[in-house]
Amino acid sequence: MLKVWGRANSINVQKVMWTLGELGLAYERTPVGGSFGGTADPAYRAMNPNGLVPTILDGDTVLWESNAIVRYLAAKYDAGGLWPEDPLACGRSDRWMDWTATTLSPAMTPVFMATVRAPRNAPPPEDFSAALDKLSSQFRIIEEALSRSDYIAGTRLTIGDIAVGVFVARYLRMPITRPLLPRIEVYFARLKEHPAFRTHVMVPFGTCQEEWAALEREHG
Ligand SMILES: N[C@@H](CCC(=O)N[C@@H](CS)C(=O)NCC(=O)O)C(=O)O
């Protein structure tokens, strides 16, 4: 059976779990990382030299890097579905995976750390407002893309939605002020129609470091 290592509230683990759920594949997940530790163990490092989560084992194949894992699972188990077979359609979806990794994630991290991950009552960092503006401007790019199609690259869920969707779920649930983004709201509602998204991505993350740690223990 396919094995996954990673804690349930990691955004990168969530991409893999959501994909597995969409594909209906059986899996066994071990909570690793965060307060669970385990990522420095030599056995874990032998699989994933980065000491990060997620890592998967499919047969005798070990893979790390969440986007690479999503691409692998989609191409192997759902070519023509989650993995668009037409090269152009695939590129139009796949580009969002790179974009989230290189552009959206770096913009999201400081805001997420200052709100959800900050200790209770910690004052916001001085540059918080600029970080929030920068993050909002990235979400306006998604808002614009969704004026052309129901999903990020067409009429159905594809790999790009897995990468964008986890960030949308995080952005819309963080305790922050957001601009009006009506298409993203509709997109979020559409993603929530997917049972695997509800199960693996709509995981509570708490509003401060203390709550986060408690939820992590509860959810694995
Ligand atoms: N580029 C990597 C990033 C992996 C990553 O940064 N994972 C975080 C969790 S989201 C992690 O392992 N943090 C340390 C920990 O959880 O102990 C991927 O997409 O898989």
CSV table of C-alpha atoms and ligand atoms in Angstrom, one decimal:
chain,number,residue,atom,x,y,z
A,1,MET,CA,0.0,0.0,0.0
A,2,LEU,CA,1.2,3.5,-0.8
A,3,LYS,CA,2.8,5.2,2.3
A,4,VAL,CA,2.9,8.9,3.1
A,5,TRP,CA,4.9,10.6,5.8
A,6,GLY,CA,3.8,14.0,7.0
A,7,ARG,CA,1.5,15.8,9.5
A,8,ALA,CA,-2.0,16.5,8.4
A,9,ASN,CA,-1.9,20.3,8.8
A,10,SER,CA,1.1,20.8,6.5
A,11,ILE,CA,0.0,22.6,3.3
A,12,ASN,CA,2.4,20.5,1.3
A,13,VAL,CA,1.2,17.2,2.8
A,14,GLN,CA,-2.4,18.4,2.1
A,15,LYS,CA,-1.7,18.6,-1.6
A,16,VAL,CA,-0.6,14.9,-1.6
A,17,MET,CA,-3.5,13.7,0.6
A,18,TRP,CA,-6.1,15.6,-1.4
A,19,THR,CA,-4.7,14.0,-4.6
A,20,LEU,CA,-4.8,10.6,-3.1
A,21,GLY,CA,-8.4,11.2,-2.1
A,22,GLU,CA,-9.4,12.4,-5.6
A,23,LEU,CA,-7.8,9.3,-7.1
A,24,GLY,CA,-9.4,7.0,-4.6
A,25,LEU,CA,-6.1,5.3,-3.8
A,26,ALA,CA,-5.5,3.4,-0.5
A,27,TYR,CA,-2.7,4.8,1.7
A,28,GLU,CA,-1.2,4.7,5.1
A,29,ARG,CA,-0.1,8.0,6.5
A,30,THR,CA,2.4,8.4,9.4
A,31,PRO,CA,2.4,11.9,11.1
A,32,VAL,CA,5.9,13.2,10.9
A,33,GLY,CA,7.2,16.8,11.2
A,34,GLY,CA,6.2,19.7,13.4
A,35,SER,CA,5.7,18.6,17.0
A,36,PHE,CA,5.7,15.0,15.9
A,37,GLY,CA,9.4,15.2,15.0
A,38,GLY,CA,11.0,12.3,13.1
A,39,THR,CA,12.3,14.3,10.2
A,40,ALA,CA,15.9,14.2,11.5
A,41,ASP,CA,15.9,10.4,12.0
A,42,PRO,CA,18.5,8.7,9.8
A,43,ALA,CA,15.9,6.4,8.3
A,44,TYR,CA,13.7,9.4,7.3
A,45,ARG,CA,16.7,11.3,6.0
A,46,ALA,CA,17.7,8.3,3.9
A,47,MET,CA,14.3,8.7,2.1
A,48,ASN,CA,14.2,12.5,2.2
A,49,PRO,CA,17.6,14.3,2.6
A,50,ASN,CA,15.8,17.6,3.1
A,51,GLY,CA,14.2,16.5,6.4
A,52,LEU,CA,10.9,18.0,5.3
A,53,VAL,CA,7.4,16.6,4.7
A,54,PRO,CA,5.8,15.1,2.6
A,55,THR,CA,7.6,11.9,1.5
A,56,ILE,CA,5.8,9.0,-0.2
A,57,LEU,CA,6.7,5.4,-0.9
A,58,ASP,CA,4.8,3.8,-3.9
A,59,GLY,CA,5.9,0.2,-4.4
A,60,ASP,CA,9.7,0.7,-4.2
A,61,THR,CA,9.6,4.3,-5.4
A,62,VAL,CA,10.4,7.0,-2.8
A,63,LEU,CA,9.5,10.6,-3.8
A,64,TRP,CA,9.7,13.9,-2.1
A,65,GLU,CA,8.7,17.5,-3.1
A,66,SER,CA,4.9,17.8,-2.9
A,67,ASN,CA,4.3,19.2,-6.5
A,68,ALA,CA,6.5,16.4,-8.0
A,69,ILE,CA,4.5,13.9,-6.0
A,70,VAL,CA,1.2,15.3,-7.2
A,71,ARG,CA,2.4,15.3,-10.8
A,72,TYR,CA,3.6,11.7,-10.4
A,73,LEU,CA,0.3,10.4,-8.9
A,74,ALA,CA,-1.9,12.3,-11.4
A,75,ALA,CA,0.2,11.1,-14.4
A,76,LYS,CA,0.4,7.5,-13.2
A,77,TYR,CA,-3.2,7.0,-11.9
A,78,ASP,CA,-5.3,9.6,-13.7
A,79,ALA,CA,-3.9,10.5,-17.1
A,80,GLY,CA,-6.5,12.5,-19.0
A,81,GLY,CA,-8.2,13.5,-15.8
A,82,LEU,CA,-6.3,15.2,-13.0
A,83,TRP,CA,-3.3,15.0,-15.3
A,84,PRO,CA,-4.2,16.7,-18.7
A,85,GLU,CA,-2.8,14.6,-21.5
A,86,ASP,CA,-2.7,17.4,-24.1
A,87,PRO,CA,0.7,19.1,-23.6
A,88,LEU,CA,-0.7,22.6,-23.8
A,89,ALA,CA,-3.6,21.9,-21.5
A,90,CYS,CA,-1.1,20.3,-19.1
A,91,GLY,CA,1.3,23.3,-19.3
A,92,ARG,CA,-1.6,25.7,-18.6
A,93,SER,CA,-2.4,23.8,-15.4
A,94,ASP,CA,1.1,22.9,-14.4
A,95,ARG,CA,2.3,26.5,-14.5
A,96,TRP,CA,0.2,27.2,-11.5
A,97,MET,CA,2.2,24.6,-9.5
A,98,ASP,CA,5.4,26.4,-10.2
A,99,TRP,CA,3.8,29.8,-9.7
A,100,THR,CA,2.5,28.8,-6.2
A,101,ALA,CA,5.9,27.4,-5.2
A,102,THR,CA,8.0,30.4,-6.5
A,103,THR,CA,5.6,33.4,-6.1
A,104,LEU,CA,2.6,32.7,-4.0
A,105,SER,CA,4.1,30.7,-1.2
A,106,PRO,CA,6.9,33.2,-0.4
A,107,ALA,CA,4.2,35.9,-0.3
A,108,MET,CA,2.0,33.8,2.0
A,109,THR,CA,4.6,32.6,4.5
A,110,PRO,CA,5.2,36.0,6.3
A,111,VAL,CA,1.5,36.7,6.7
A,112,PHE,CA,0.7,33.1,7.8
A,113,MET,CA,3.6,33.2,10.4
A,114,ALA,CA,2.5,36.6,11.7
A,115,THR,CA,-1.1,35.5,12.2
A,116,VAL,CA,-1.8,31.8,12.6
A,117,ARG,CA,1.7,30.8,13.8
A,118,ALA,CA,2.4,33.8,16.0
A,119,PRO,CA,2.2,33.4,19.8
A,120,ARG,CA,-1.1,34.7,21.2
A,121,ASN,CA,-1.3,38.5,21.5
A,122,ALA,CA,2.1,39.0,19.7
A,123,PRO,CA,2.1,42.4,17.9
A,124,PRO,CA,2.2,42.3,14.1
A,125,PRO,CA,5.6,42.8,12.6
A,126,GLU,CA,6.3,46.3,11.3
A,127,ASP,CA,6.1,45.3,7.6
A,128,PHE,CA,2.9,43.3,8.0
A,129,SER,CA,0.8,45.7,6.1
A,130,ALA,CA,3.1,45.7,3.1
A,131,ALA,CA,3.3,41.8,3.2
A,132,LEU,CA,-0.5,41.7,3.2
A,133,ASP,CA,-0.8,44.0,0.2
A,134,LYS,CA,1.7,41.9,-1.6
A,135,LEU,CA,-0.2,38.7,-0.9
A,136,SER,CA,-3.5,40.3,-1.9
A,137,SER,CA,-2.0,41.3,-5.2
A,138,GLN,CA,-1.1,37.7,-5.9
A,139,PHE,CA,-4.6,36.6,-5.2
A,140,ARG,CA,-5.9,39.2,-7.7
A,141,ILE,CA,-4.0,37.2,-10.3
A,142,ILE,CA,-5.9,34.1,-9.4
A,143,GLU,CA,-9.2,36.1,-9.3
A,144,GLU,CA,-8.5,37.2,-12.9
A,145,ALA,CA,-7.6,33.7,-14.1
A,146,LEU,CA,-10.9,32.5,-12.7
A,147,SER,CA,-12.8,34.9,-15.0
A,148,ARG,CA,-12.0,32.5,-17.8
A,149,SER,CA,-12.8,29.1,-16.4
A,150,ASP,CA,-14.5,27.4,-13.4
A,151,TYR,CA,-11.3,25.7,-12.4
A,152,ILE,CA,-7.8,27.2,-12.7
A,153,ALA,CA,-7.1,25.7,-16.1
A,154,GLY,CA,-10.4,24.6,-17.6
A,155,THR,CA,-13.7,23.0,-16.8
A,156,ARG,CA,-12.5,20.3,-14.4
A,157,LEU,CA,-10.1,19.8,-11.5
A,158,THR,CA,-6.5,19.3,-12.6
A,159,ILE,CA,-3.1,19.4,-11.0
A,160,GLY,CA,-2.9,23.2,-10.9
A,161,ASP,CA,-6.1,23.3,-8.8
A,162,ILE,CA,-4.4,21.1,-6.2
A,163,ALA,CA,-1.6,23.6,-5.8
A,164,VAL,CA,-3.8,26.7,-6.0
A,165,GLY,CA,-6.6,25.2,-3.9
A,166,VAL,CA,-4.6,24.6,-0.7
A,167,PHE,CA,-3.5,28.3,-0.8
A,168,VAL,CA,-7.0,29.5,-1.4
A,169,ALA,CA,-8.2,27.5,1.6
A,170,ARG,CA,-5.5,29.0,3.8
A,171,TYR,CA,-5.9,32.6,2.5
A,172,LEU,CA,-9.7,32.7,2.9
A,173,ARG,CA,-9.5,31.2,6.4
A,174,MET,CA,-6.7,33.3,7.9
A,175,PRO,CA,-7.6,36.1,10.4
A,176,ILE,CA,-6.8,38.9,8.0
A,177,THR,CA,-8.4,41.7,6.0
A,178,ARG,CA,-8.9,40.7,2.3
A,179,PRO,CA,-10.1,42.6,-0.8
A,180,LEU,CA,-13.3,41.5,-2.4
A,181,LEU,CA,-12.5,38.4,-4.5
A,182,PRO,CA,-15.9,37.1,-5.6
A,183,ARG,CA,-14.6,34.5,-8.1
A,184,ILE,CA,-12.2,33.1,-5.6
A,185,GLU,CA,-15.1,32.7,-3.1
A,186,VAL,CA,-17.1,30.8,-5.7
A,187,TYR,CA,-14.0,28.7,-6.6
A,188,PHE,CA,-13.6,27.9,-2.9
A,189,ALA,CA,-17.2,26.8,-2.7
A,190,ARG,CA,-16.6,24.6,-5.8
A,191,LEU,CA,-13.5,23.0,-4.3
A,192,LYS,CA,-15.5,22.3,-1.1
A,193,GLU,CA,-17.9,20.1,-3.2
A,194,HIS,CA,-14.9,17.7,-3.5
A,195,PRO,CA,-15.0,15.3,-0.5
A,196,ALA,CA,-11.3,14.8,-0.6
A,197,PHE,CA,-10.7,18.6,-0.3
A,198,ARG,CA,-13.0,18.8,2.6
A,199,THR,CA,-11.3,15.9,4.4
A,200,HIS,CA,-7.7,16.8,3.8
A,201,VAL,CA,-7.5,20.5,3.3
A,202,MET,CA,-10.3,22.0,5.4
A,203,VAL,CA,-8.2,21.1,8.5
A,204,PRO,CA,-8.5,23.7,11.3
A,205,PHE,CA,-5.2,25.5,11.8
A,206,GLY,CA,-6.0,27.7,14.8
A,207,THR,CA,-5.4,31.4,15.2
A,208,CYS,CA,-2.1,31.4,17.2
A,209,GLN,CA,0.9,29.2,17.9
A,210,GLU,CA,-0.7,27.7,21.1
A,211,GLU,CA,-3.9,26.7,19.3
A,212,TRP,CA,-1.9,25.4,16.3
A,213,ALA,CA,0.1,23.1,18.5
A,214,ALA,CA,-3.0,21.7,20.2
A,215,LEU,CA,-4.8,21.1,16.9
A,216,GLU,CA,-1.7,19.4,15.5
A,217,ARG,CA,-1.7,16.9,18.3
A,218,GLU,CA,-5.4,16.3,17.8
A,219,HIS,CA,-5.3,15.8,14.0
A,220,GLY,CA,-1.9,14.2,13.4
B,1,LIG,N1,9.2,22.2,-1.4
B,1,LIG,C1,8.8,21.3,-0.4
B,1,LIG,C2,8.6,22.0,0.9
B,1,LIG,C3,8.3,21.1,2.0
B,1,LIG,C4,8.1,21.8,3.3
B,1,LIG,O1,8.6,22.9,3.5
B,1,LIG,N2,7.4,21.2,4.3
B,1,LIG,C5,7.2,21.8,5.6
B,1,LIG,C6,5.8,21.6,6.0
B,1,LIG,S1,4.7,22.5,5.0
B,1,LIG,C7,8.1,21.1,6.6
B,1,LIG,O2,8.5,19.9,6.4
B,1,LIG,N3,8.3,21.7,7.7
B,1,LIG,C8,9.1,21.1,8.8
B,1,LIG,C9,8.2,20.3,9.6
B,1,LIG,O3,7.0,20.1,9.4
B,1,LIG,O4,8.8,19.7,10.6
B,1,LIG,C10,7.6,20.5,-0.8
B,1,LIG,O5,6.8,21.1,-1.5
B,1,LIG,O6,7.4,19.3,-0.5
